[in-house]
PDB file of C-alpha atoms and ligand atoms in Angstrom:
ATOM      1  CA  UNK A  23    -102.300 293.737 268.220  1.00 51.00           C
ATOM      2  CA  UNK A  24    -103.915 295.958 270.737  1.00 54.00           C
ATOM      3  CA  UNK A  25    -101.880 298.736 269.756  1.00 81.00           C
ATOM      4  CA  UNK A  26    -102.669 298.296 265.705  1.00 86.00           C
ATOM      5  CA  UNK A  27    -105.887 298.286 266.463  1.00 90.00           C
ATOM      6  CA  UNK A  28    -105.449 301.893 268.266  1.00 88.00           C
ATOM      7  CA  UNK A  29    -103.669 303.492 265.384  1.00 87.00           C
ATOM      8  CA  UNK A  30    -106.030 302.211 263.212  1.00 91.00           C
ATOM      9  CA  UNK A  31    -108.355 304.126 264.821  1.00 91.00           C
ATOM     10  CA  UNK A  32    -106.598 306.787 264.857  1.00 88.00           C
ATOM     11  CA  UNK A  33    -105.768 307.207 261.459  1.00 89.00           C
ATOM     12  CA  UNK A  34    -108.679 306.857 259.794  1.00 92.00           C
ATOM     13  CA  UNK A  35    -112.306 308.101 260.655  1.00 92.00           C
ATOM     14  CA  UNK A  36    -115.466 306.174 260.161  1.00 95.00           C
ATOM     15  CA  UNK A  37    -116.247 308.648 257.885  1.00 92.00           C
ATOM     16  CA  UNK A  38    -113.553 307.779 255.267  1.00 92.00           C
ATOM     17  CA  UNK A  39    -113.864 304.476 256.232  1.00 95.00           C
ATOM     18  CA  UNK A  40    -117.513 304.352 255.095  1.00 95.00           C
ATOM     19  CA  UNK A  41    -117.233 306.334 252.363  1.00 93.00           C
ATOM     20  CA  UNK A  42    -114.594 304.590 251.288  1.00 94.00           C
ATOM     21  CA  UNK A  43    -116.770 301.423 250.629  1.00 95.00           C
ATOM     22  CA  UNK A  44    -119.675 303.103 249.178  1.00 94.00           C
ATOM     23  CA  UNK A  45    -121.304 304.347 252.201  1.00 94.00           C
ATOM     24  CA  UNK A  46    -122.052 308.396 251.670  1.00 92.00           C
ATOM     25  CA  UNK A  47    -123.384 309.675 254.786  1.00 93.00           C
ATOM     26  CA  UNK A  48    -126.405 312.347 254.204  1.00 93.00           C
ATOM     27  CA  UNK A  49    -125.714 316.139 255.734  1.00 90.00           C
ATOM     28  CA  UNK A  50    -126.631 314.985 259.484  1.00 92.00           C
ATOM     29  CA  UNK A  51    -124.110 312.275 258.755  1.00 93.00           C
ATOM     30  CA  UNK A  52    -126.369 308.952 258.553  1.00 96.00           C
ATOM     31  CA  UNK A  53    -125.931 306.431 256.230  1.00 96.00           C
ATOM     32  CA  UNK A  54    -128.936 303.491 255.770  1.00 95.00           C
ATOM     33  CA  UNK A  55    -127.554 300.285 257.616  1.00 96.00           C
ATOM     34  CA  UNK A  56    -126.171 297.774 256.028  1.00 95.00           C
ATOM     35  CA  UNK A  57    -126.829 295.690 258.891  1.00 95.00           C
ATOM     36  CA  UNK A  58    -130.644 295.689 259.315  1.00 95.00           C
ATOM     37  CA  UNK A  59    -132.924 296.408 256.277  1.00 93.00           C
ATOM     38  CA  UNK A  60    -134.373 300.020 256.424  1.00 91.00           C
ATOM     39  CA  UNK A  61    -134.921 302.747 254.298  1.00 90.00           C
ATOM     40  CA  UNK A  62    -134.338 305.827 255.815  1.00 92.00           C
ATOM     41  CA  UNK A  63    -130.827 306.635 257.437  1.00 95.00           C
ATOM     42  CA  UNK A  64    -130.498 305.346 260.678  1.00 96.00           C
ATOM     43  CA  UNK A  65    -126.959 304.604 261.424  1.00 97.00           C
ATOM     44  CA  UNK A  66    -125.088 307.646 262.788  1.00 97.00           C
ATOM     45  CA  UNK A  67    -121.536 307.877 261.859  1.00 96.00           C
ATOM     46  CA  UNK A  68    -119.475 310.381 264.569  1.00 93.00           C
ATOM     47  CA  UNK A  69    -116.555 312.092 264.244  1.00 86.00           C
ATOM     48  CA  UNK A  70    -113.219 311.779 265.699  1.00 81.00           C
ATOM     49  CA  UNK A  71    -112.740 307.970 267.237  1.00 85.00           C
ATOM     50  CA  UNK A  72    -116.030 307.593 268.407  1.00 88.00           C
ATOM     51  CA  UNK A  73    -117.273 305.167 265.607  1.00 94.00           C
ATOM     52  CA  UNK A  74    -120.819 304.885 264.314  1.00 97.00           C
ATOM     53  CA  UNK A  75    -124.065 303.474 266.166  1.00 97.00           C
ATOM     54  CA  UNK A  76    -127.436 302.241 264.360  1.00 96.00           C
ATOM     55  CA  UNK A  77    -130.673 303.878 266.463  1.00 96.00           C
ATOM     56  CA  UNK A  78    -132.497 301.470 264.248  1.00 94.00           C
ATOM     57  CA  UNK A  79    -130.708 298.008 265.213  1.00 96.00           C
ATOM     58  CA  UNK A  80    -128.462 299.494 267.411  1.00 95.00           C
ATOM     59  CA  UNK A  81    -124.985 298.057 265.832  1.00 95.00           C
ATOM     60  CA  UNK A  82    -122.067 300.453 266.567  1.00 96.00           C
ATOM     61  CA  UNK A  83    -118.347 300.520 267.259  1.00 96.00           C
ATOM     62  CA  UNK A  84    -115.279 301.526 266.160  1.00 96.00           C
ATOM     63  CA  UNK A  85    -113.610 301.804 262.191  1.00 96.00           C
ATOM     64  CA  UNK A  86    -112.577 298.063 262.950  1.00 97.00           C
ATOM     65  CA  UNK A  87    -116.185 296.724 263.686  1.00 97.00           C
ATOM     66  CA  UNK A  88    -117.729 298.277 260.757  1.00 97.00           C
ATOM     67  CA  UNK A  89    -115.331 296.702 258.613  1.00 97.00           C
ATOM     68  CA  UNK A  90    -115.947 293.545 260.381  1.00 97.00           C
ATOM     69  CA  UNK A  91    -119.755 293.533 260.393  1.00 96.00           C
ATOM     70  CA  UNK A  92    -119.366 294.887 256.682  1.00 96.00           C
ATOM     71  CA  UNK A  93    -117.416 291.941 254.650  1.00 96.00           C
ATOM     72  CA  UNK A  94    -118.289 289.738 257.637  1.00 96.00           C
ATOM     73  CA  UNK A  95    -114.254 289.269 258.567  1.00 96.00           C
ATOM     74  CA  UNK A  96    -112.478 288.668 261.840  1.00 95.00           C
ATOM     75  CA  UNK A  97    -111.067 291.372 264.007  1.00 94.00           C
ATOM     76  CA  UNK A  98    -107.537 291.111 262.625  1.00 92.00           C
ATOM     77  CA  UNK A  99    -108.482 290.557 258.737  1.00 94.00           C
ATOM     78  CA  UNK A 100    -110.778 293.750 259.029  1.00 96.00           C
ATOM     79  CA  UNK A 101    -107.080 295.501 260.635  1.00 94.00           C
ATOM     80  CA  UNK A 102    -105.586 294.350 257.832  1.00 93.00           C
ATOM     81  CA  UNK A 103    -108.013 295.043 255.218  1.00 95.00           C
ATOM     82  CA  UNK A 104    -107.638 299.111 256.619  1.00 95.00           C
ATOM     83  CA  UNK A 105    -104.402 298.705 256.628  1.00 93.00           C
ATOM     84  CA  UNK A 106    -103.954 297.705 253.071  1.00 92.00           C
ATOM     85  CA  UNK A 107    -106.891 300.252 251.730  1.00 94.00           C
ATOM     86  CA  UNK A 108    -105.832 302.947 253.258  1.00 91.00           C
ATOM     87  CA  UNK A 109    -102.075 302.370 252.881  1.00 88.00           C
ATOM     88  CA  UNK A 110    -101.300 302.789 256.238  1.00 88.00           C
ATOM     89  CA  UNK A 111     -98.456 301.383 256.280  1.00 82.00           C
ATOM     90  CA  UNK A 112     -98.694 300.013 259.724  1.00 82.00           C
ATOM     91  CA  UNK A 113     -96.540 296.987 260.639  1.00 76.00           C
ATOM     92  CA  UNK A 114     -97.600 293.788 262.530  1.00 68.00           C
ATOM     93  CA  UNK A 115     -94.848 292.903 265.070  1.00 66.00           C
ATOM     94  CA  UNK A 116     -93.100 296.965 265.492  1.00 64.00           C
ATOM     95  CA  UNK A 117     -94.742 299.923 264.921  1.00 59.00           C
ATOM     96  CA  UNK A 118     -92.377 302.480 262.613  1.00 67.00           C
ATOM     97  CA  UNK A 119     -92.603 305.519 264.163  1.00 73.00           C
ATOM     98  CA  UNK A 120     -91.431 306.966 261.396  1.00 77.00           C
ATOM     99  CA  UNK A 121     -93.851 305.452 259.258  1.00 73.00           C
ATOM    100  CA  UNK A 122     -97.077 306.548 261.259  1.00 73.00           C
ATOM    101  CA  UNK A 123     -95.880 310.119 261.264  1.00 81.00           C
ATOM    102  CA  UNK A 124     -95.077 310.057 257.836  1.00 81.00           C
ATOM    103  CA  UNK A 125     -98.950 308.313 257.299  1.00 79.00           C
ATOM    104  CA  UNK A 126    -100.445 310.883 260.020  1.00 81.00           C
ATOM    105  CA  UNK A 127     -98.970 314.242 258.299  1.00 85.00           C
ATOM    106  CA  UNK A 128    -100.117 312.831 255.155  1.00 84.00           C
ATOM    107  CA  UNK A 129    -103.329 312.472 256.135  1.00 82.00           C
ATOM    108  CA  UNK A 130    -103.625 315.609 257.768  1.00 84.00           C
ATOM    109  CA  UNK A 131    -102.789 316.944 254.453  1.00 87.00           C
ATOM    110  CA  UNK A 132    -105.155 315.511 252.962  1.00 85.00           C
ATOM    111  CA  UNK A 133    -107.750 316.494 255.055  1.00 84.00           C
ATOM    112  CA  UNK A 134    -106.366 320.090 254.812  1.00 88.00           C
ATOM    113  CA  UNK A 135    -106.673 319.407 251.484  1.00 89.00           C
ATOM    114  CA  UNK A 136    -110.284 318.460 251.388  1.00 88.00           C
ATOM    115  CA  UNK A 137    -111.137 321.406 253.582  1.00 89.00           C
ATOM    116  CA  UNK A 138    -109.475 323.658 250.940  1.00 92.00           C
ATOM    117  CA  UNK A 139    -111.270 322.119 248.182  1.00 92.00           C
ATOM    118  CA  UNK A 140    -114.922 322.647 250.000  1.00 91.00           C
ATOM    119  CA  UNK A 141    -114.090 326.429 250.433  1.00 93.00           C
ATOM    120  CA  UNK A 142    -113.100 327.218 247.347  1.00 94.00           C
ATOM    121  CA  UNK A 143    -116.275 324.913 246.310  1.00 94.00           C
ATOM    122  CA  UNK A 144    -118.758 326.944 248.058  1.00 94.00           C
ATOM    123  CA  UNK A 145    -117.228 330.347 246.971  1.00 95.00           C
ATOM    124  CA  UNK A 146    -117.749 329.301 243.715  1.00 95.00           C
ATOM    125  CA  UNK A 147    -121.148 328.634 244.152  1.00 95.00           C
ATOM    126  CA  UNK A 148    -121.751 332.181 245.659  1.00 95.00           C
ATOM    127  CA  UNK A 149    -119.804 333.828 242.653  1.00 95.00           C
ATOM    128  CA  UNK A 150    -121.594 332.136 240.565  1.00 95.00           C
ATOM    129  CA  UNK A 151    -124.859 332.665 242.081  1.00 95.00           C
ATOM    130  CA  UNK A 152    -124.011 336.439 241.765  1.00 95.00           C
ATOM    131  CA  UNK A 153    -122.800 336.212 238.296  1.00 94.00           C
ATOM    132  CA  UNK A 154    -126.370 334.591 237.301  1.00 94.00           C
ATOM    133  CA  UNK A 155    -128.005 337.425 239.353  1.00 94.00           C
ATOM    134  CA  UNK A 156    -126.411 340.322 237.694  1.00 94.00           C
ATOM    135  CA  UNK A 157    -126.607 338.418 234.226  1.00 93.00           C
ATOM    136  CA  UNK A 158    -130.432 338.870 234.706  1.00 94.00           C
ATOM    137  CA  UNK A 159    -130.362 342.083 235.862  1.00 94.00           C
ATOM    138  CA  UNK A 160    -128.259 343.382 232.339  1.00 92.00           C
ATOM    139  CA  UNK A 161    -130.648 341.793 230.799  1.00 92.00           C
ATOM    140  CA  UNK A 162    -133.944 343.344 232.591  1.00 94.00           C
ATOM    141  CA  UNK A 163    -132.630 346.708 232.537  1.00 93.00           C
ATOM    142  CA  UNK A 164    -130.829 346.352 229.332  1.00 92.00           C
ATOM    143  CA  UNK A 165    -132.188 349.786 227.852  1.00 92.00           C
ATOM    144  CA  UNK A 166    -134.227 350.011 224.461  1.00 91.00           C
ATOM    145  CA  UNK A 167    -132.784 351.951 221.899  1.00 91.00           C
ATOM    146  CA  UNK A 168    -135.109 354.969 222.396  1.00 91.00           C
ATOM    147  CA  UNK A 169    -133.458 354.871 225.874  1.00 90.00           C
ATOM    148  CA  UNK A 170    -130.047 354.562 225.085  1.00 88.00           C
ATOM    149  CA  UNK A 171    -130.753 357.876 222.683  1.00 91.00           C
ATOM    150  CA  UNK A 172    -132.964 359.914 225.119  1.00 91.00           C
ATOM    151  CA  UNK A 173    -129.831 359.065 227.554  1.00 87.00           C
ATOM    152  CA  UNK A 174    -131.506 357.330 230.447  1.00 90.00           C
ATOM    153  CA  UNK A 175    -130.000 354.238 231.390  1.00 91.00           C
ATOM    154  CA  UNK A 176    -130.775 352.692 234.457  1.00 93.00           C
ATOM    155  CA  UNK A 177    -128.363 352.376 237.052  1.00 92.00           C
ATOM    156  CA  UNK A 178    -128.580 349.290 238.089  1.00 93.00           C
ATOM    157  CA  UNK A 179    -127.618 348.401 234.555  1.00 94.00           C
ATOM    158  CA  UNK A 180    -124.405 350.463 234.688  1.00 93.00           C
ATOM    159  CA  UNK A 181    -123.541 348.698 237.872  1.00 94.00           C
ATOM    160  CA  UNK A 182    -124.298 344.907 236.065  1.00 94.00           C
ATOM    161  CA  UNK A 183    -122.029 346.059 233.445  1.00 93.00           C
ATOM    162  CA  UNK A 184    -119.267 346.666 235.761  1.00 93.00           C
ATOM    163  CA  UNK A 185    -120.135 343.683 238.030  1.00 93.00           C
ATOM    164  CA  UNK A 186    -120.046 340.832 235.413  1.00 91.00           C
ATOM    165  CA  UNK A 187    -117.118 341.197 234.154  1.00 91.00           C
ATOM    166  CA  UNK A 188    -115.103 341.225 237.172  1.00 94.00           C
ATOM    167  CA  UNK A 189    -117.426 338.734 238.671  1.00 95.00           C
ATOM    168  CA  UNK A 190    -116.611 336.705 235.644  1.00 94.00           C
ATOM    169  CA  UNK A 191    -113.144 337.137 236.072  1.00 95.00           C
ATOM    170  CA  UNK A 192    -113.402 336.330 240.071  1.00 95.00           C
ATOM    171  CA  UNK A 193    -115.095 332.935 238.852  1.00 95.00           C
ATOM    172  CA  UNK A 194    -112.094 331.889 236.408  1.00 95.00           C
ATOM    173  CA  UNK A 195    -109.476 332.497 239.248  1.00 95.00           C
ATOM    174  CA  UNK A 196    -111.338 330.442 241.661  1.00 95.00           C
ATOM    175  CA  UNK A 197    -111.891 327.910 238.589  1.00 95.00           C
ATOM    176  CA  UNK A 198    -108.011 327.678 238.266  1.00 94.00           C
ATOM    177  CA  UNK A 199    -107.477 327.326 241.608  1.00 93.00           C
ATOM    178  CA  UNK A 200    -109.738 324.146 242.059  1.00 93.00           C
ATOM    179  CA  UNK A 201    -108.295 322.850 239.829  1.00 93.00           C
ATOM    180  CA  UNK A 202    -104.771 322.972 241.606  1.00 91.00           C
ATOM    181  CA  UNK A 203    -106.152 321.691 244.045  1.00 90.00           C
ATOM    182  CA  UNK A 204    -107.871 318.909 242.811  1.00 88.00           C
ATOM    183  CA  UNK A 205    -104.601 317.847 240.489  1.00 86.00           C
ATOM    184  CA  UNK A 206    -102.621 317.898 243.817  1.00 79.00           C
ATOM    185  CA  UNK A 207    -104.682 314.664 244.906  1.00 67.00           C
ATOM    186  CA  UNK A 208    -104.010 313.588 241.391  1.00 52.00           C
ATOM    187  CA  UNK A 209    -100.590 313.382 241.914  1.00 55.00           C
ATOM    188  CA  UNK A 210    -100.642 312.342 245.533  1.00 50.00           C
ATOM    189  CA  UNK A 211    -102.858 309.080 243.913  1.00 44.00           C
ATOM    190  CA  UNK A 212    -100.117 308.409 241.145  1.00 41.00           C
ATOM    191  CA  UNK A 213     -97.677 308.469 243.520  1.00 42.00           C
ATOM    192  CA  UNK A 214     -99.493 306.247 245.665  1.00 41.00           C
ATOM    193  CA  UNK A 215     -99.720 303.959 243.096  1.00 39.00           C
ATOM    194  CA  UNK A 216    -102.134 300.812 243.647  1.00 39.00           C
ATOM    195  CA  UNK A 217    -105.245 303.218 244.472  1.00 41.00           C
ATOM    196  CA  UNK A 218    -104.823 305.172 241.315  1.00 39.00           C
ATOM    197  CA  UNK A 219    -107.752 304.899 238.853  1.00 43.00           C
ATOM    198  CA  UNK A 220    -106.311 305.769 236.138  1.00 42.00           C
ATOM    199  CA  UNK A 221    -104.515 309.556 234.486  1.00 42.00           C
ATOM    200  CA  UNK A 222    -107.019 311.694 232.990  1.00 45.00           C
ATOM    201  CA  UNK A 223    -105.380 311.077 229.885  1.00 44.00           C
ATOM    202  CA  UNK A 224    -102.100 313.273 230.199  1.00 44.00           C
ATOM    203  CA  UNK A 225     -99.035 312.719 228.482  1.00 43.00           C
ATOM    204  CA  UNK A 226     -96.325 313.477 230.219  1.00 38.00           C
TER     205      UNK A 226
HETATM  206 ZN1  LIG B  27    -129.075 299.063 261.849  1.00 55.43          ZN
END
């Protein structure tokens, strides 16, 4: 029991955990508490094992106590309830080694995924942040036709000229590789099977 309760724990992050159930923690990582009425973010969720803590109420604990204060369940119904939504796979009476390495490399791909997903996320906004910038500049500088025939073209016209394009192409690659990405959870939720909301329509 003890020892579920420890790889519980260690397998999922109050993070997930709150997220999971429609908590989304702001940049600092706060959510508002469910467990006192407030409405600015109070409740601190940290990372690693060390759980969350209200500085409003001052609730806190572990995965396990969230989930109990949460749907207002016993200790080993709120095990069970992370067990089962987060397809741990953990069993009651022996633990399967086999089972929680299996669940543990998974999840580190998945957060390896995630990771991933976030860089390519906020190249894309750069690129495209540079894209827009250049796309003003052609159009600033874009000469006049008296310009254009007395020959002077500004330079930092040339350069947008040569910049969008490749910027442009830059911004598909990155586009196409999110999307690998992104389809690789896709999968990994098919696979999974009860979690799956649904194919984005593909016929395979
Ligand atoms: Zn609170």
């Amino acid at each position: 029991m003890i020892d579920l309760a420890d790889q519980v724990k260690s397998l999922v992050t109050i993070q997930e955990v709150a997220e999971h159930y429609g908590f989304h923690p702001n940049r600092a990582g706060y959510i508002c508490c469910p467990f006192h009425h407030e409405k600015t973010a109070s409740l601190k969720l940290y990372s690693g094992q060390r759980g969350f803590h209200c500085f409003g109420c001052g609730a806190g604990g572990s995965v396990i106590d969230f989930v109990m204060k949460v749907f207002d369940i016993p200790f080993r119904q709120a095990i069970l309830r992370i067990n089962a939504d987060f397809a741990l796979g953990l069993t009651w009476d022996k633990p399967d080694p086999a089972v929680r390495s299996a669940v543990l490399e998974a999840r580190r791909r998945e957060a390896r995924r995630k990771a991933k997903l976030e860089q390519l996320e906020e190249k894309h906004r750069e690129l495209a942040a540079e894209h827009c910038y250049w796309w003003e500049v052609l159009k600033y500088f874009s000469p006049t036709r008296e310009e254009w025939e007395a020959g002077y073209i500004h330079p930092l016209y040339v350069e947008a000229t040569k910049k969008q394009p490749y910027l442009e192409y830059l911004l598909d690659e990155l586009e196409e590789e999110i999307a690998e990405v992104k389809a690789d959870r896709g999968r990994k939720g098919s696979t999974a099977g009860k979690h799956s909301t649904g194919s984005p329509g593909q016929t395979a």
